[in-house]
Amino acid sequence: MISIDVIQSTAEQLMDKAAIEIPEDYHNGLRSAAKVETGSLSGYVIKAMLDNYDAAKEDRCAMCGDTGTPRWYVKMGNETTIEGGPIALEAALRRATANSTHRVPLRPNRVHPLWRTDHNNNVGIGAPEIEYGYEPGGEWIDLITVHKGGLFGTDYRMLFPSDGIEGIKRFYLDTLVAFGKRGLACQPAIIGIGLGGCKDTCMVLGKRAACLRVVGSKNPDPKIAELEAEFKELGNSIGMGAMGFVGKSMVIDCHIEVGYCHTGGMQMSMHAFCLSSRRAVARIYADGRVEYRTDPDWFTDYQRRETVEWPLSTHATLSEAPGG
Amino acid sequence: MKIREVQLSTTPDEQAIADLKLGDIVYLTGLLYTAREGVYTRALENQANLPLDLPTESAANFHCSPAATIREDGSFDMGAVTATASFRFAKWLPQWMQKTGAKLIIGKGGMSSEAYKEYFVPNGAVYLSTVGYGTGALLGRGIEKVEAVYWHEELGLAQAMWVIRCNKMGPFIVASDLDGNCLFERENKKIAKNLDKVYEGTRPAVLKRFGETDDREDELIG
């Protein structure tokens, strides 16, 4: 059984880490962009951002004043049980969100959509979001927090099979250019694209593609991986860079995730995970061990499975947790 | 191109503003305050009295909600500060500038050159953009002291009016000048030349959306 106290204390640590420490994969991606950027203004912006990451870590201060809309992705091995059950888990994550908002501090961004009521702690109706995933083996829980910015760079469109790759490219460029002007999307960003699913799952897939995969990762379908590389190149050939200034750095990486969709449709969503691509991850085991990392490792073969059945037993034997 | 760095007061004189050029990097010293839709609504629509003597104390309006909290003893903990997109405040800005004499509007993304010509230039004001826009930790280092927070009970911490004493806070980038020129529009024009080439081989969606046509009688299939 996983201790609820360890869940809450780990969640609070994760909130700090996400807000303060830029993940290494994105950091390296931006360093590479700095090397090739020739635009004088956009190059200056990237250099300032790199300095900013150092300042945030040195001062233990949030890297960006807009600390986004904190949310949780929770993944569990098939044998996991939680002290107090799922209700206790959700309470612990809401407590961690509220406490950390006050302690770091984070900006209390979350308000009621109509009455603009602010609890000053990033907790409210439906906030923070908590989403779940499961893996075949083991007794462990992965806590992943993502503090994504919430206003610009995301769009959805119902495309159809006859729109083809040319239509996908058009919507991709339209979204990049529209939100890239004046730098509203806070580019260069990790671009996540969701293709297929239903309207809601298309948005979920694209958002997860942006937030839950690391820079440099590839979709296991080689043709989709080729598209990812082509789209990254295409985005960086627009002639636009950071803050919408002339430059060549729009896309640090492009991730595409797909889901089976209605036979008549080809849903598409676009998401930009910004210059402050904030995510932090920890795995907690039943014996109380906690391992921190920055790769959510969300999209496993199991998450992308196509089949009816999944061979549970082979994965159960791979369980890392003692007693799990 | 060499980028010029300028030190500027938050109550700048006319000459100091006239000397600013598009793309200059600015560091600010003096008092600045945050004000966005909450403060504008309360001050302009609900006619609440301003808690500061403006522009004598400060002529610098930051479109910002800081990552900040009020400690139990009433002191403040302010970490990162970053701007929010300014275009959404065009509805209130002309009246706000008249009322407060703001000379420096600081935010994200700037305004249109029409807005600059219409009410920035006549008020002797320019727009400064934050850099990045996420250099919150660097800007945080420029905070000498959080002097006060007003209206946080009515508006919440994110919309409250924070008054910050800053010392060489930056970097900011000059995004408009006293001729009403707009840095972002200048850059957009250069980028637009390449767009046709980038779009080659793409195709518009077979199902259009309103917004892509303003004629509501139009069919959207294409």
XYZ file of C-alpha atoms in Angstrom:
546
model
C 0.000 0.000 0.000
C 1.268 3.505 -0.844
C 1.428 5.924 2.097
C -0.818 8.963 1.712
C 1.623 11.163 3.638
C 4.411 10.276 1.201
C 2.044 11.070 -1.689
C 1.324 14.544 -0.329
C 4.908 15.449 0.581
C 6.131 14.184 -2.811
C 3.402 16.136 -4.598
C 4.507 19.327 -2.836
C 8.134 18.728 -3.882
C 6.964 18.202 -7.460
C 5.036 21.476 -7.493
C 8.249 23.315 -6.499
C 10.401 21.479 -9.015
C 7.995 22.069 -11.900
C 7.730 25.797 -11.206
C 11.452 26.385 -10.636
C 13.568 23.890 -12.614
C 13.373 23.763 -16.400
C 13.496 20.085 -17.492
C 16.883 19.100 -18.924
C 15.483 17.932 -22.287
C 13.811 21.271 -23.020
C 16.852 23.156 -21.677
C 19.116 21.288 -24.104
C 16.630 21.899 -26.915
C 16.714 25.647 -26.311
C 20.522 25.639 -26.056
C 20.637 24.010 -29.500
C 18.215 26.632 -30.820
C 20.453 29.384 -29.391
C 23.367 28.044 -31.437
C 21.568 28.252 -34.783
C 19.462 31.382 -34.193
C 20.739 34.238 -36.355
C 17.960 36.787 -35.716
C 19.490 39.441 -33.452
C 16.334 40.204 -31.432
C 15.067 36.617 -31.239
C 18.598 35.431 -30.379
C 18.712 38.005 -27.567
C 15.386 36.672 -26.256
C 16.621 33.065 -26.170
C 19.776 34.118 -24.346
C 17.677 36.002 -21.765
C 15.514 32.902 -21.274
C 18.587 30.721 -20.675
C 19.824 33.265 -18.092
C 16.354 33.195 -16.555
C 16.446 29.426 -15.973
C 19.721 29.859 -14.054
C 18.291 32.742 -12.025
C 15.197 30.706 -11.106
C 17.289 27.786 -9.861
C 19.740 30.007 -7.961
C 16.994 32.056 -6.307
C 14.582 29.088 -5.868
C 11.972 31.267 -7.528
C 9.350 30.385 -10.163
C 10.916 30.681 -13.639
C 7.899 32.577 -14.997
C 5.469 34.836 -13.166
C 2.572 33.191 -14.960
C 2.855 29.803 -13.331
C 0.132 28.341 -15.538
C -2.702 26.107 -14.453
C -1.195 23.309 -12.344
C -2.647 19.864 -13.051
C -1.896 16.236 -12.241
C -1.424 13.087 -14.251
C -1.442 9.984 -12.095
C -0.354 6.577 -13.274
C -0.461 3.334 -11.324
C 0.740 -0.215 -11.670
C -2.009 -2.807 -11.742
C -1.317 -3.997 -8.175
C -1.279 -0.535 -6.580
C -3.431 0.321 -3.590
C -3.430 3.687 -1.880
C -3.842 4.342 1.810
C -7.292 5.926 2.137
C -8.212 5.073 -1.463
C -8.691 7.377 -4.464
C -10.592 10.008 -2.472
C -7.615 10.440 -0.123
C -5.300 10.633 -3.140
C -7.319 13.436 -4.744
C -7.505 15.350 -1.459
C -3.713 15.047 -1.064
C -3.108 16.426 -4.573
C -5.498 19.329 -4.000
C -3.805 20.076 -0.667
C -0.356 19.951 -2.264
C -1.514 22.340 -5.001
C -2.940 24.825 -2.492
C 0.027 24.639 -0.089
C 2.613 25.050 -2.846
C 0.756 27.978 -4.403
C 1.226 29.780 -1.110
C 4.741 28.533 -0.390
C 6.693 28.862 -3.696
C 4.745 31.183 -4.329
C 2.829 30.473 -7.532
C 0.390 32.865 -9.119
C -3.138 31.922 -8.015
C -4.368 31.774 -11.597
C -7.509 29.718 -11.142
C -10.751 31.663 -10.955
C -14.439 30.976 -11.582
C -15.100 31.531 -15.326
C -18.045 33.858 -14.764
C -17.752 35.303 -11.259
C -13.923 35.459 -11.329
C -13.850 34.235 -7.722
C -10.229 33.489 -6.733
C -9.499 31.165 -3.804
C -5.867 32.312 -4.066
C -4.681 28.701 -4.079
C -5.227 27.317 -7.618
C -7.975 25.033 -6.318
C -11.630 25.288 -7.303
C -14.327 23.568 -9.339
C -12.498 21.036 -11.530
C -9.113 22.486 -10.559
C -6.531 21.083 -10.475
C -7.425 18.500 -13.143
C -6.428 14.962 -12.165
C -6.141 12.415 -14.987
C -5.353 8.742 -14.644
C -3.505 6.010 -16.487
C -2.644 2.420 -15.605
C 0.145 0.005 -16.470
C -0.007 -3.789 -16.388
C 2.556 -4.539 -13.689
C 3.724 -3.457 -10.268
C 2.795 -1.626 -7.122
C 3.835 1.976 -7.646
C 2.295 5.342 -8.397
C 3.695 7.986 -10.755
C 2.763 11.564 -9.896
C 3.254 13.976 -12.772
C 2.517 17.651 -12.461
C 2.340 19.938 -15.483
C 2.086 23.727 -15.157
C 1.160 24.651 -18.706
C 0.301 28.207 -19.667
C -3.330 28.530 -20.467
C -4.225 31.196 -23.026
C -2.497 30.998 -26.413
C -1.168 28.459 -28.892
C -3.900 25.826 -28.777
C -6.593 25.148 -31.354
C -8.851 22.367 -32.605
C -10.284 21.653 -36.024
C -12.468 18.941 -37.502
C -10.660 17.895 -40.653
C -11.757 15.109 -42.990
C -9.849 12.345 -44.770
C -9.986 14.339 -48.024
C -8.098 17.198 -46.320
C -5.081 14.888 -46.260
C -1.582 15.743 -45.059
C -1.828 19.039 -46.978
C -4.798 20.036 -44.808
C -3.004 18.993 -41.635
C -0.012 21.102 -42.659
C -2.235 24.097 -43.358
C -3.853 23.968 -39.919
C -0.437 23.427 -38.320
C 1.034 26.503 -40.042
C -2.087 28.591 -39.439
C -1.937 27.899 -35.713
C 1.814 28.523 -35.458
C 1.667 31.785 -37.401
C -1.521 33.066 -35.740
C -0.305 32.521 -32.178
C 3.353 33.093 -33.046
C 2.782 36.736 -34.015
C 3.962 38.994 -31.199
C 5.075 35.787 -29.501
C 1.714 35.083 -27.890
C 2.478 31.350 -27.801
C 5.731 32.072 -25.882
C 7.689 30.149 -28.516
C 9.944 28.345 -29.206
C 7.697 25.620 -27.874
C 7.183 21.888 -27.803
C 4.321 21.452 -30.251
C 1.917 18.626 -29.527
C -0.487 17.448 -32.210
C -3.436 15.186 -31.566
C -4.864 13.364 -34.589
C -8.086 11.382 -34.429
C -9.941 10.219 -31.356
C -13.173 12.074 -30.656
C -13.227 15.868 -30.226
C -12.410 15.696 -26.524
C -9.858 12.885 -26.753
C -8.199 14.623 -29.713
C -7.546 17.609 -27.445
C -6.346 15.324 -24.654
C -3.978 13.435 -26.988
C -2.435 16.624 -28.380
C -1.986 18.149 -24.953
C -0.345 15.000 -23.666
C 1.865 14.866 -26.776
C 3.106 18.365 -25.889
C 3.394 17.947 -22.119
C 4.102 14.264 -21.455
C 6.807 13.488 -24.028
C 10.375 14.763 -23.806
C 12.280 16.692 -26.459
C 13.978 14.194 -28.777
C 11.396 11.421 -28.321
C 9.837 9.880 -31.407
C 6.500 8.252 -32.124
C 7.120 4.486 -32.515
C 5.317 4.481 -35.891
C 8.224 5.331 -38.256
C 5.935 7.196 -40.691
C 4.541 9.357 -37.890
C 8.101 9.914 -36.622
C 8.998 11.166 -40.124
C 6.044 13.566 -40.017
C 7.199 14.841 -36.616
C 10.642 15.621 -38.032
C 9.155 17.214 -41.163
C 6.763 19.384 -39.120
C 9.551 20.558 -36.825
C 11.576 21.601 -39.858
C 8.530 23.262 -41.445
C 7.751 25.257 -38.288
C 11.337 26.458 -38.075
C 11.343 27.576 -41.711
C 8.523 30.122 -41.275
C 11.094 32.835 -40.636
C 9.683 33.621 -37.208
C 11.361 33.150 -33.855
C 10.945 34.013 -30.190
C 8.435 36.823 -29.472
C 7.420 36.804 -33.149
C 10.675 38.496 -34.151
C 12.470 37.499 -37.349
C 14.212 34.210 -36.629
C 14.268 30.472 -37.145
C 13.294 29.009 -33.781
C 9.576 28.295 -33.409
C 9.540 24.602 -32.614
C 11.886 22.894 -30.136
C 10.252 19.586 -30.967
C 7.050 18.322 -32.555
C 5.188 15.350 -31.090
C 2.248 13.650 -32.771
C -0.079 11.216 -31.028
C -2.957 9.445 -32.714
C -6.168 7.741 -31.672
C -8.728 5.788 -33.670
C -11.480 8.134 -34.863
C -14.838 8.184 -36.667
C -14.430 6.721 -40.158
C -15.526 10.013 -41.757
C -13.271 12.352 -39.768
C -9.654 13.343 -39.112
C -9.779 15.463 -35.943
C -6.738 17.627 -35.267
C -5.596 19.581 -32.236
C -2.484 21.737 -31.703
C -0.878 22.622 -28.383
C 2.195 24.719 -27.591
C 4.164 23.924 -24.423
C 5.994 27.202 -23.954
C 9.441 28.557 -23.063
C 8.608 27.556 -19.500
C 7.770 23.920 -20.264
C 7.076 22.997 -16.661
C 6.740 19.355 -15.691
C 8.031 17.193 -12.877
C 7.607 13.496 -12.137
C 8.105 11.113 -9.232
C 7.499 7.404 -8.728
C 6.503 6.286 -5.250
C 6.819 2.632 -4.228
C 4.971 0.746 -1.531
C 8.128 0.643 0.630
C 8.208 4.454 0.685
C 11.005 4.939 -1.862
C 10.589 8.040 -4.044
C 12.416 8.499 -7.368
C 12.267 11.910 -9.052
C 12.650 12.354 -12.792
C 11.555 14.732 -15.586
C 10.401 12.219 -18.224
C 6.733 11.350 -17.621
C 7.174 8.211 -19.759
C 3.419 8.333 -20.285
C 3.144 6.930 -23.788
C 4.126 3.316 -23.209
C 3.248 0.477 -25.563
C 0.307 -0.212 -23.259
C -1.058 3.337 -23.594
C -0.798 3.082 -27.388
C -2.179 -0.457 -27.627
C -4.394 -1.380 -30.583
C -5.484 -4.867 -29.559
C -8.399 -6.187 -27.513
C -6.246 -8.129 -25.071
C -2.918 -7.371 -23.442
C -0.623 -10.047 -22.013
C -0.815 -9.052 -18.360
C 1.331 -11.828 -16.928
C 4.549 -11.043 -18.825
C 4.498 -7.467 -17.552
C 3.534 -8.393 -14.026
C 6.775 -10.357 -13.709
C 8.730 -7.220 -14.652
C 7.364 -5.404 -11.612
C 10.178 -3.496 -9.920
C 8.544 -2.977 -6.573
C 9.477 -5.296 -3.769
C 6.342 -7.131 -2.810
C 4.612 -5.625 -5.879
C 23.038 44.507 -34.977
C 24.199 45.773 -31.591
C 21.430 45.912 -28.998
C 21.422 49.085 -26.908
C 20.724 49.006 -23.164
C 19.074 51.987 -21.457
C 18.442 52.783 -17.772
C 15.061 54.469 -17.299
C 13.081 55.955 -14.411
C 9.471 54.861 -13.816
C 8.640 58.587 -13.829
C 10.571 59.410 -17.001
C 10.779 62.910 -18.468
C 9.740 63.710 -22.018
C 13.284 63.631 -23.368
C 14.051 60.208 -21.892
C 10.993 58.768 -23.643
C 11.771 60.539 -26.913
C 15.257 58.997 -26.882
C 13.939 55.419 -26.820
C 14.236 53.474 -30.066
C 12.378 50.326 -31.147
C 14.301 47.277 -29.976
C 16.221 49.060 -27.178
C 16.554 47.052 -23.974
C 15.358 48.953 -20.908
C 16.022 48.498 -17.173
C 13.608 50.325 -14.856
C 14.221 52.003 -11.508
C 11.554 53.520 -9.274
C 8.005 52.676 -8.325
C 5.753 50.673 -10.642
C 2.288 49.271 -10.153
C 0.342 46.380 -11.624
C -3.069 47.062 -13.140
C -5.104 44.884 -15.489
C -8.828 44.225 -16.098
C -9.731 44.024 -12.392
C -8.116 47.347 -11.475
C -9.353 49.055 -14.646
C -12.927 47.970 -14.048
C -12.836 49.033 -10.418
C -11.169 52.385 -11.042
C -12.863 53.386 -14.297
C -16.276 51.722 -14.280
C -16.921 51.603 -10.533
C -15.185 54.944 -9.908
C -13.156 53.695 -6.921
C -10.570 56.187 -5.646
C -7.011 55.394 -6.700
C -4.863 54.353 -3.746
C -1.758 56.052 -5.188
C -0.960 59.568 -6.340
C -0.522 58.983 -10.064
C 1.558 59.872 -12.042
C 3.620 61.634 -9.348
C 4.501 58.386 -7.604
C 4.630 56.235 -10.715
C 3.968 56.547 -14.436
C 4.621 52.869 -15.105
C 1.673 50.489 -15.439
C 2.709 46.822 -15.567
C 0.196 44.359 -17.064
C 1.181 41.712 -14.624
C -0.033 39.379 -11.929
C 2.969 38.416 -9.858
C 3.526 34.993 -8.358
C 3.119 36.396 -4.868
C 1.521 35.803 -1.532
C 0.735 37.813 1.592
C 2.336 36.246 4.682
C 0.401 35.914 7.910
C 2.280 38.874 9.427
C 1.125 41.050 6.505
C 4.489 41.109 4.710
C 4.842 39.980 1.114
C 6.580 37.130 -0.640
C 7.020 37.945 -4.312
C 8.981 35.609 -6.558
C 8.575 35.731 -10.294
C 6.870 38.542 -12.189
C 5.835 38.238 -15.826
C 3.534 40.199 -18.075
C 0.176 39.202 -19.447
C -1.024 40.000 -22.992
C -1.980 43.676 -23.259
C -4.237 43.716 -26.326
C -7.165 42.661 -24.125
C -6.986 45.934 -22.206
C -7.416 48.292 -25.180
C -10.976 48.954 -24.006
C -9.779 50.739 -20.850
C -6.312 52.050 -21.701
C -7.191 55.444 -23.281
C -9.230 56.467 -20.251
C -6.661 54.999 -17.866
C -3.846 57.013 -19.438
C -5.929 60.179 -19.215
C -6.723 59.558 -15.585
C -3.295 58.439 -14.376
C -0.810 60.043 -16.763
C 0.876 56.678 -17.360
C 3.896 57.082 -19.658
C 5.134 53.501 -19.696
C 2.727 50.670 -20.422
C 4.549 47.421 -19.773
C 3.186 44.069 -20.851
C 3.212 41.210 -23.296
C 2.770 41.470 -27.055
C 2.233 45.211 -27.426
C -0.677 47.030 -29.026
C -1.499 47.939 -32.639
C 0.190 50.935 -34.295
C -3.312 52.480 -34.516
C -3.552 52.337 -30.715
C -0.096 53.858 -30.388
C -0.980 56.721 -32.736
C -4.448 57.238 -31.271
C -3.689 57.429 -27.545
C -0.076 56.544 -26.705
C 1.568 59.323 -28.732
C -0.856 62.101 -27.647
C -0.205 61.095 -24.028
C 3.571 61.001 -24.580
C 3.617 57.303 -23.695
C 5.419 54.270 -25.066
C 5.022 50.509 -24.729
C 7.656 48.283 -23.151
C 7.403 44.543 -23.617
C 8.834 41.946 -21.270
C 11.327 39.589 -22.918
C 10.588 36.050 -23.641
C 7.911 36.401 -22.140
C 8.973 34.231 -19.326
C 11.943 36.005 -17.744
C 10.049 36.066 -14.447
C 13.011 35.124 -12.270
C 15.285 37.790 -13.825
C 12.603 40.447 -13.370
C 12.125 39.213 -9.800
C 15.751 40.146 -9.084
C 14.869 43.756 -9.895
C 12.357 43.955 -7.045
C 13.833 46.031 -4.252
C 10.683 45.963 -2.147
C 7.000 45.230 -2.440
C 5.590 48.483 -1.063
C 1.912 47.600 -0.888
C -0.980 45.658 -2.348
C -4.389 47.251 -2.843
C -7.815 45.820 -3.600
C -6.710 42.200 -3.121
C -9.769 41.474 -0.998
C -12.113 42.753 -3.702
C -10.190 41.412 -6.721
C -8.067 38.464 -5.496
C -4.267 38.332 -5.474
C -3.906 37.899 -9.244
C -5.948 41.002 -10.118
C -4.875 43.182 -7.189
C -2.858 46.391 -7.567
C 0.683 45.557 -6.431
C 3.076 48.448 -5.866
C 6.683 47.467 -6.416
C 9.884 49.433 -5.822
C 12.281 48.273 -8.485
C 15.978 48.707 -8.977
C 17.290 48.130 -12.498
C 14.444 45.734 -13.210
C 14.687 44.183 -16.647
C 15.142 43.308 -19.377
C 12.253 45.061 -21.133
C 12.216 45.836 -24.850
C 10.961 49.060 -26.427
C 8.014 48.067 -28.635
C 6.646 51.498 -29.618
C 8.042 55.001 -30.079
C 6.714 58.557 -30.034
C 6.035 58.380 -33.793
C 3.621 55.529 -33.116
C 5.794 52.874 -34.766
C 5.255 49.282 -33.658
C 8.179 46.859 -33.291
C 5.989 43.769 -33.727
C 4.339 45.070 -36.897
C 7.772 45.885 -38.326
C 8.853 42.270 -37.689
C 5.543 40.843 -38.999
C 6.056 42.672 -42.300
C 9.484 41.124 -42.774
C 8.204 37.636 -41.928
C 5.132 37.936 -44.196
C 7.365 38.023 -47.297
C 8.318 34.382 -46.742
C 4.888 33.013 -45.843
C 3.613 32.159 -49.329
C 6.632 29.953 -49.850
C 6.170 28.164 -46.516
C 2.482 27.521 -47.261
C 3.228 25.997 -50.684
C 1.720 22.516 -50.963
C -0.796 23.023 -48.167
C -4.548 23.167 -48.680
C -7.384 25.029 -46.946
C -9.773 22.841 -44.959
C -12.756 21.431 -46.879
C -15.101 22.667 -44.138
C -14.759 26.385 -43.436
C -15.603 28.152 -40.193
C -17.291 31.442 -39.499
C -14.478 33.859 -38.949
C -12.901 32.690 -42.203
C -15.883 34.355 -43.825
C -17.805 37.242 -42.290
C -20.810 36.721 -44.546
C -23.191 34.621 -42.461
C -25.097 33.678 -45.603
C -22.016 31.918 -46.997
C -21.922 28.170 -47.274
C -19.007 26.724 -45.320
C -18.346 23.655 -47.462
C -15.604 24.208 -49.991
